[in-house]
Coordinates of C-alpha atoms in Angstrom, one line a residue:
X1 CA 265.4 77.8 24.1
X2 CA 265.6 79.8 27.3
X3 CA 262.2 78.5 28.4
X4 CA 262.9 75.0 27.7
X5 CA 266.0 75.0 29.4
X6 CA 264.4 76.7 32.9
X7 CA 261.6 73.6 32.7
X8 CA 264.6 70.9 32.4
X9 CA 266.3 72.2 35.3
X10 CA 263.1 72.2 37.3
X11 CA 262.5 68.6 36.6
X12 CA 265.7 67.8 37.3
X13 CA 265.6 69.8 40.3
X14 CA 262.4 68.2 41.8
X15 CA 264.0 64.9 41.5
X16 CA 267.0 65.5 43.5
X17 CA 264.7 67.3 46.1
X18 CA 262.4 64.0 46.7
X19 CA 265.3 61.8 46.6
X20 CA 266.7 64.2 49.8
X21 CA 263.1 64.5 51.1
X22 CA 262.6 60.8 51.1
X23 CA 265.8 60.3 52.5
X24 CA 265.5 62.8 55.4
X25 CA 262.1 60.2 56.4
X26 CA 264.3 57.5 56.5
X27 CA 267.1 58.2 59.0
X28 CA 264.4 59.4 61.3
X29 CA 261.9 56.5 61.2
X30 CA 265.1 53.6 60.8
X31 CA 267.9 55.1 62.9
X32 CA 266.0 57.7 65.2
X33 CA 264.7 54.9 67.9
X34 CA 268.4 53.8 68.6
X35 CA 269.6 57.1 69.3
X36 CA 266.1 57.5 72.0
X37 CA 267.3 54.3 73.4
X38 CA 270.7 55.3 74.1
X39 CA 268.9 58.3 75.4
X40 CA 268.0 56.4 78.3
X41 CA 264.3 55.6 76.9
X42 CA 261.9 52.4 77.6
X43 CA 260.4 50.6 74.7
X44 CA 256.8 52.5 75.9
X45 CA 258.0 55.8 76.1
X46 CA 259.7 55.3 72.2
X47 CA 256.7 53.9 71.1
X48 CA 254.9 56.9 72.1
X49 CA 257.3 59.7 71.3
X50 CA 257.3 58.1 67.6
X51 CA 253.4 57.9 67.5
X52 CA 253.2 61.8 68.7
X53 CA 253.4 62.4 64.9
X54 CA 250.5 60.7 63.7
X55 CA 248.5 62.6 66.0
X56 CA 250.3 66.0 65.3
X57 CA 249.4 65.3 61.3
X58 CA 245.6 65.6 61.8
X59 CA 246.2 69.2 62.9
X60 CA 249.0 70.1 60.9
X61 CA 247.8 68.8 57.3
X62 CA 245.0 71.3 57.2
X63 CA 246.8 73.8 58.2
X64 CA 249.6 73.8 56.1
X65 CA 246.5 73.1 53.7
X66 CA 245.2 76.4 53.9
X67 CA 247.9 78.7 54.0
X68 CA 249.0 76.9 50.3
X69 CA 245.7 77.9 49.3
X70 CA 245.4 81.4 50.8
X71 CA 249.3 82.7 49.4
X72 CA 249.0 80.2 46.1
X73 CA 252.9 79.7 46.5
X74 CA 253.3 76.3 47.4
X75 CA 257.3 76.5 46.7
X76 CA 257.6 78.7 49.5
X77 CA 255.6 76.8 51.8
X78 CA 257.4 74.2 51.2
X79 CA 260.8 75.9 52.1
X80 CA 259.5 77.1 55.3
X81 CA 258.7 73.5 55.9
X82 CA 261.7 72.2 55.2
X83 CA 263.2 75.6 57.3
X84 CA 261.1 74.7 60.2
X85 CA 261.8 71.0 60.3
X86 CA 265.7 71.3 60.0
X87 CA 265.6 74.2 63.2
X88 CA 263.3 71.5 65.0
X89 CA 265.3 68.8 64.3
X90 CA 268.4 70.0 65.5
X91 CA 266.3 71.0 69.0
X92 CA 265.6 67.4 68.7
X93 CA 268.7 66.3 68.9
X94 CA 270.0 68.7 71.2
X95 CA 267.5 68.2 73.9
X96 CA 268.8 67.0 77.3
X97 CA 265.4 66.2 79.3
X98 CA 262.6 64.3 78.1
X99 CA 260.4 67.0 78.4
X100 CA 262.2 68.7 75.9
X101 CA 262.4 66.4 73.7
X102 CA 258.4 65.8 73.6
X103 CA 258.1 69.4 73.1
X104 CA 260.6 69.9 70.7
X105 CA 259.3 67.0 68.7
X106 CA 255.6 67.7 68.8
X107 CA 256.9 70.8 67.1
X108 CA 259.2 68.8 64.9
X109 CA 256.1 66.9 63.3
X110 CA 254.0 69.7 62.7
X111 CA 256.5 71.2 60.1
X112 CA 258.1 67.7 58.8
X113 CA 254.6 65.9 59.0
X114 CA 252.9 67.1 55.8
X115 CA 255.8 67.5 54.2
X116 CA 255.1 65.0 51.8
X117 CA 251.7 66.0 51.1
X118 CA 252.7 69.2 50.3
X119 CA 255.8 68.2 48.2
X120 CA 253.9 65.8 45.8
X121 CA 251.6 69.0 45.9
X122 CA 254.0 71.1 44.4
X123 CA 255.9 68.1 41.8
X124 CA 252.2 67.5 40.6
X125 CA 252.0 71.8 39.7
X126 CA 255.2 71.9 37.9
X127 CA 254.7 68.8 35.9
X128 CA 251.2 70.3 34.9
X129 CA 250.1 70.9 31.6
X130 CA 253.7 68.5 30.7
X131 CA 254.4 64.9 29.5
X132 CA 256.2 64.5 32.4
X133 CA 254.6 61.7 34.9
X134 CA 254.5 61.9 38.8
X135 CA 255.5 57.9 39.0
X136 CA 258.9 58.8 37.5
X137 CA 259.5 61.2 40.3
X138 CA 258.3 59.5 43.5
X139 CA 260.7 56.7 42.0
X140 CA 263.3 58.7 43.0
X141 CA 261.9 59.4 46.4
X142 CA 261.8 55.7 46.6
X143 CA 265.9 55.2 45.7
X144 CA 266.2 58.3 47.7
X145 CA 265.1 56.3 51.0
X146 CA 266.8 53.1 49.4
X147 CA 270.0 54.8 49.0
X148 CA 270.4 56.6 52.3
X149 CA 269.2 53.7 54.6
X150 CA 271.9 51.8 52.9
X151 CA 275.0 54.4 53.1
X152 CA 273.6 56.0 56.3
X153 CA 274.2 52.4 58.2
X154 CA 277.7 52.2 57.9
X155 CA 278.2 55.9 58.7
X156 CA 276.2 55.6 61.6
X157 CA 277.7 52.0 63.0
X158 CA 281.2 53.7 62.4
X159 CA 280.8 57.4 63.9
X160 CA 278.1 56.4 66.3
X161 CA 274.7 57.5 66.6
X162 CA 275.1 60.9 67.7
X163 CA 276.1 61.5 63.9
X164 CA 272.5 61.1 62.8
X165 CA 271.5 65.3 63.6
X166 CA 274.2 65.7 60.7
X167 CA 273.3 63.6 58.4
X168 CA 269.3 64.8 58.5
X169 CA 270.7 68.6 58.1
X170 CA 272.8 67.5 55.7
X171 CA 270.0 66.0 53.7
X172 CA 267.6 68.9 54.2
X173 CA 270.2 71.7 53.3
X174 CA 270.6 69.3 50.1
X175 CA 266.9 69.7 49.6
X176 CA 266.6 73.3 50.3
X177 CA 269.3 74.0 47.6
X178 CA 267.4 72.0 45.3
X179 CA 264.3 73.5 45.7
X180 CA 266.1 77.0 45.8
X181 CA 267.5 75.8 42.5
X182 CA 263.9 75.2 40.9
X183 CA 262.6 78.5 38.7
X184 CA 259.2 80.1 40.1
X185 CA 256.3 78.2 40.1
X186 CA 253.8 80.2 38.2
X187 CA 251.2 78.5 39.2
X188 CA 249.4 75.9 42.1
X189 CA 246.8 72.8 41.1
X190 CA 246.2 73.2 44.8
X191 CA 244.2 70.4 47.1
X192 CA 241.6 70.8 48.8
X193 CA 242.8 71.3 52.6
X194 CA 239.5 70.3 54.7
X195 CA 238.3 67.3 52.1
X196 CA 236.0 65.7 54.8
X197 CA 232.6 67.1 53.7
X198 CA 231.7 63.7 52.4
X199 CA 232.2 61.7 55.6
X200 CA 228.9 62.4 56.6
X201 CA 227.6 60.2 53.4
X202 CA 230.7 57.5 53.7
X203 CA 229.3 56.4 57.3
X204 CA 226.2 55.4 55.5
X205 CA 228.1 52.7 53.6
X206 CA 229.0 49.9 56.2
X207 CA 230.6 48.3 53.6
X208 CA 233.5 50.5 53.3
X209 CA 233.5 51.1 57.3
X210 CA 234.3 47.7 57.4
X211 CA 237.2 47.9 54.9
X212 CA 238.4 50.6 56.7
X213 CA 237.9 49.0 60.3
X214 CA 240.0 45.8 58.9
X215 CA 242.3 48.3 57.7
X216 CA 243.4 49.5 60.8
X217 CA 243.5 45.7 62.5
X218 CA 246.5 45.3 60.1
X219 CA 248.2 48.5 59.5
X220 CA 248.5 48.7 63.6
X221 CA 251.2 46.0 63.5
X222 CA 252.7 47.1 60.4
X223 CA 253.1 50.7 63.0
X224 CA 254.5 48.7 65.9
X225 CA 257.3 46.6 63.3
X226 CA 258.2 49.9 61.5
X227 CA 258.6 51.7 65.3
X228 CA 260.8 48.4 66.9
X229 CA 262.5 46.5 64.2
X230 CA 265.9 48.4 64.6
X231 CA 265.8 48.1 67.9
X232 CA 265.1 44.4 67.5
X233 CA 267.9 43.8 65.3
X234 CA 270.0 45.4 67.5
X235 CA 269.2 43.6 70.2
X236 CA 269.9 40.1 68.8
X237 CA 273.7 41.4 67.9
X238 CA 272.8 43.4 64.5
X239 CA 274.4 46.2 63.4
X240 CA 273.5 49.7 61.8
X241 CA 274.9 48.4 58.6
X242 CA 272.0 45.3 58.6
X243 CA 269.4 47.7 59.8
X244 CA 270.0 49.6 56.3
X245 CA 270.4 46.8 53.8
X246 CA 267.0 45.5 55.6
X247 CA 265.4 49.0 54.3
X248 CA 267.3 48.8 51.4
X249 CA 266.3 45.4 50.3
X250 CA 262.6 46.2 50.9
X251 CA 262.8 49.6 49.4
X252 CA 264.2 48.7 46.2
X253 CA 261.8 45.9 45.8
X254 CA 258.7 47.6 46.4
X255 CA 259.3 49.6 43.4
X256 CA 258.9 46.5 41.3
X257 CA 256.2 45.6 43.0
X258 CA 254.4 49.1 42.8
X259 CA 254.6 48.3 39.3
X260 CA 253.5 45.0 39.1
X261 CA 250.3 45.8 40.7
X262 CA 249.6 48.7 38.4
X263 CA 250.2 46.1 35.3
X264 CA 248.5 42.9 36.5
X265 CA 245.5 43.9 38.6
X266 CA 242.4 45.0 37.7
X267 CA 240.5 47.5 38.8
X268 CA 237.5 45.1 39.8
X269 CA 236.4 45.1 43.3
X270 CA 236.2 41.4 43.5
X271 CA 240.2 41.2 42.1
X272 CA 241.0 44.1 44.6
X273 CA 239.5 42.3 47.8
X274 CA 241.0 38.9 47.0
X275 CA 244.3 40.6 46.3
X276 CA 243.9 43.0 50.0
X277 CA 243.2 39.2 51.8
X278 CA 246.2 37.9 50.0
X279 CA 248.4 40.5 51.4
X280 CA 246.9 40.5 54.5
X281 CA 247.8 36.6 55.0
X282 CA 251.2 37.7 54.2
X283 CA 251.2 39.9 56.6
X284 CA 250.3 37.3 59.4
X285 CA 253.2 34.9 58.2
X286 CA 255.6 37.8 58.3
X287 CA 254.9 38.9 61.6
X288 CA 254.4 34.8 62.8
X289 CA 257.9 34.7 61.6
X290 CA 258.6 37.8 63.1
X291 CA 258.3 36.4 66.5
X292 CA 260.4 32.8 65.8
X293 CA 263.6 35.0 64.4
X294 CA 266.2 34.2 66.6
X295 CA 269.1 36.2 64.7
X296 CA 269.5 39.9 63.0
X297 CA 269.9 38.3 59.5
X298 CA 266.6 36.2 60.0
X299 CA 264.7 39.4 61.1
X300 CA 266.6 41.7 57.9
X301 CA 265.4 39.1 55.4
X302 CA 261.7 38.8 56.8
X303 CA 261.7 42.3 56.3
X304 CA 262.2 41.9 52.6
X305 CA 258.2 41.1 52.9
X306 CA 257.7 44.3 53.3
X307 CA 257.8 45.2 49.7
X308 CA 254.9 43.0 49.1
X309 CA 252.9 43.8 52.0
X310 CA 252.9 47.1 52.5
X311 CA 253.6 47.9 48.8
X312 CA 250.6 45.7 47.8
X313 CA 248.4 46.7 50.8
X314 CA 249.1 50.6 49.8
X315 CA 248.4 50.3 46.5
X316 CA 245.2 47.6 46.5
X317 CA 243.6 50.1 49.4
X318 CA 243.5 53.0 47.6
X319 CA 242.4 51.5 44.5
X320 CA 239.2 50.0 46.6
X321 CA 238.7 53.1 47.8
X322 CA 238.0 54.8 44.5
X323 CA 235.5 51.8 43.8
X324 CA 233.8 51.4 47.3
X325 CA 233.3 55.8 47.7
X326 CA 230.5 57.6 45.3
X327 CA 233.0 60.1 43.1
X328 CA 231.6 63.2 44.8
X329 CA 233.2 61.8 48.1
X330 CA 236.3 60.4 46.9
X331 CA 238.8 63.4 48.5
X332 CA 236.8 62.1 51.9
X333 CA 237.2 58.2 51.1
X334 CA 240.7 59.3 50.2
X335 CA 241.6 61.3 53.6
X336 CA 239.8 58.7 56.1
X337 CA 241.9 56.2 54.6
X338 CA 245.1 57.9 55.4
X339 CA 244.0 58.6 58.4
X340 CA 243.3 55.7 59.1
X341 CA 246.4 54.0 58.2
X342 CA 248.8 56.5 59.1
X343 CA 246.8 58.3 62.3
X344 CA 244.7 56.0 64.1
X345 CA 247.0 53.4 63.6
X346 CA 250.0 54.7 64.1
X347 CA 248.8 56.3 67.6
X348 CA 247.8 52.7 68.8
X349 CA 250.7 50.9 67.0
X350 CA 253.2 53.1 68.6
X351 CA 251.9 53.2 71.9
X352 CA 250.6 49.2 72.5
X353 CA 253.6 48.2 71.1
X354 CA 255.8 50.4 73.5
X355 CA 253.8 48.8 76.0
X356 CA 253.9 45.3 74.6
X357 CA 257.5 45.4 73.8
X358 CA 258.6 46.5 77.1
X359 CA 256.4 44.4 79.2
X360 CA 255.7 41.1 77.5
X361 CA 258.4 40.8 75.0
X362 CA 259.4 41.4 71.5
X363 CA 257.9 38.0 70.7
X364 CA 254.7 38.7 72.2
X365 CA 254.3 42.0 70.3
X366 CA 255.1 40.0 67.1
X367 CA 252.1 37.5 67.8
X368 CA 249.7 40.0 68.8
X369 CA 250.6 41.7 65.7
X370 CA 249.9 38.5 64.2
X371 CA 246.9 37.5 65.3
X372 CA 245.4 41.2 64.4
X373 CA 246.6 40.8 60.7
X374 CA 244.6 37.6 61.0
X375 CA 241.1 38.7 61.9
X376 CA 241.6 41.9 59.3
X377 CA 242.5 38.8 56.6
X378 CA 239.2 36.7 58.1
X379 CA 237.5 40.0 57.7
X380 CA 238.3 40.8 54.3
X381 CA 238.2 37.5 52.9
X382 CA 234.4 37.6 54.2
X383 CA 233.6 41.2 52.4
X384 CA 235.5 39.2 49.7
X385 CA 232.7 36.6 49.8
X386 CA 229.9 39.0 50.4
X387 CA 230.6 40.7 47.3
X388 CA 230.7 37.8 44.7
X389 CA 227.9 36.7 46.1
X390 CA 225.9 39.2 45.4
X391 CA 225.4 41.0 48.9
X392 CA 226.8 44.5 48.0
X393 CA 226.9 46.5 45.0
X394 CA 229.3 49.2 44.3
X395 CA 228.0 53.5 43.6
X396 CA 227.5 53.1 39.9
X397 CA 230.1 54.9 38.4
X398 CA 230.7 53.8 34.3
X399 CA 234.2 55.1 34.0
X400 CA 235.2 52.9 37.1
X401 CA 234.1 49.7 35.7
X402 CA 233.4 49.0 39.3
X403 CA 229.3 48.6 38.1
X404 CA 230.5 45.9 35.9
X405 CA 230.2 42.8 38.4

């Protein structure tokens, strides 16, 4: 009874914890380029502070990687992760100089960058060897960031900006307690924390290369929209209060579309490539539109799009990558993905569209945005073409289905 009890309160407990983790994410990545701009910072030097942590995650993943594996007590990892990242962030915040603010936040992303790799770590150990699925707990990371965007705006429009170092301790002691609050994990699945030992084989396959080369030609824009679009809204008269019922709008819906994906798409590389040109196009008419939006409420309802095309993108992506990469190198296919979408990209989205933005206009960094998310769709509407024509064939792999066509 005891026992059974102990495991409820754990599940319970995780919930809570990635509904405050997620929610932590989104003040920073929604609200934290206004309170840089009242800071006295350019569109290019934003842009760049806010791509430092893409760069900061190719070191720190590994790392944190390691040390999981070496003391096989993930919980506590993650509590000095969550320790680290609320000291930082309130350094952050604090900061008077740009100097240190670069410093501080360099610092900031090595402890809050992996944090989500190592959390889902952790979910996936306690729910092993139980009923309980992982979908049902990154659901409420996903109304976690839903939620918070939406209550945070008003806070934020009404107290001012300055308000936002609370409310991210707030929401990380929340999570600390709740992870506090779990029992002892008594044991670790563990990942592995250097999974690129395949990449050597995955540059023989030109094929994915250029999946993952189109990739990036529409994930950069997708960086440069996530980095700007409060500041955008703002700047045509919006308030905080739009700026979280735009991520509330797209954050709720992507959940149904998560879903939708997982119950009407195959897992058929011909489906998949079709579907990842489908999204791209969306992607090209959301940021054309993008450009045109002449008010905050035309620029908050575009952004409902999101929900299909990042949702759909995320989710289509890594289903092609478990097709297009051998099994053996499937970690690797995995990991250059991410990094891919989240590194590479968001270096270069941050940075050009800093520059763009401050230089040529929010309109021009829309249509350049644009016209990348049209040569990725022209891409992979060709590898679309190359494959049903018989040009590639997939690593034969029977429990894929992927052999099948």
């Amino acid at each position: 009874m005891r026992e059974n009890l102990d495991k409820q309160l754990s599940f319970t407990s995780l919930k809570w914890f990635n509904f405050f983790v997620y929610g932590t994410v989104v003040l920073f990545t929604s609200f934290f380029p206004l309170y840089l701009q009242i800071m006295g910072m350019n569109k290019l030097e934003i842009g760049s502070l806010m791509s430092v942590g893409a760069l900061v995650s190719i070191i720190a993943n590994p790392f944190w990687g390691i040390w999981s594996d070496r003391y096989q007590n993930i919980r506590r990892i993650v509590l000095v992760m969550l320790t680290g990242t609320l000291v930082l962030s309130q350094l952050v915040f604090q900061a008077n100089t740009y100097e240190m603010i670069y410093i501080s936040i360099l610092f900031f992303y090595f402890f809050q960058g992996p944090l989500f790799a190592q959390s889902n770590t952790m979910i996936l150990s306690y729910i092993d060897g139980t009923s309980q699925r992982f979908s049902s707990y990154r659901l409420w990371g996903s109304l976690g960031w839903a939620f918070t965007a939406i209550l945070a705006g008003p806070v934020i429009e009404w107290a001012g900006v300055s308000v936002l170092s609370y409310l991210f301790a707030a929401l990380l002691c929340a999570a600390m307690i709740a992870l506090i609050a779990m029992p002892k994990l008594d044991h670790s699945i563990g990942i592995a924390p250097l999974p690129f030992r395949g990449l050597r084989q995955i540059f023989y396959n030109p094929f994915f290369l250029c999946f993952i080369l189109f990739g990036i030609l529409v994930s950069i824009p997708n960086t440069m929209n996530n980095t700007f679009v409060s500041l955008y809204i703002t700047e045509l008269g919006g308030s905080k209060t739009m700026i979280g019922l735009a991520v509330f709008l797209s954050s709720i819906l992507e959940m149904g579309v998560l879903l939708l994906c997982n119950y009407i798409l195959k897992r058929k590389i011909s489906v998949l490539l079709a579907s990842l040109t489908f999204v791209s196009a969306l992607f090209f008419l959301r940021w054309w539109m993008m450009a045109d939006a002449t008010t905050p409420l035309q620029v908050a309802l575009i952004q409902v799009l999101h929900c299909i095309t990042f949702g759909g993108f995320f989710y289509v992506g890594t289903q092609l990558t478990m097709l297009l990469v051998p099994r053996a190198y499937r970690s690797s296919g995995q990991a250059l993905y991410t990094l891919t979408w989240s590194g590479i990209s968001g270096i270069l989205g941050g940075v050009l569209g800093g520059w763009m933005y401050q230089n040529l206009g929010v309109q021009t960094m829309y249509q350049s945005g644009a016209l990348l998310a049209l040569f990725g769709t022209i891409g992979f509407g060709l590898m679309w073409l190359f494959f049903i024509r018989g040009g590639y064939r997939p690593p034969a792999d029977p429990e894929d289905g992927a052999a099948e066509e």
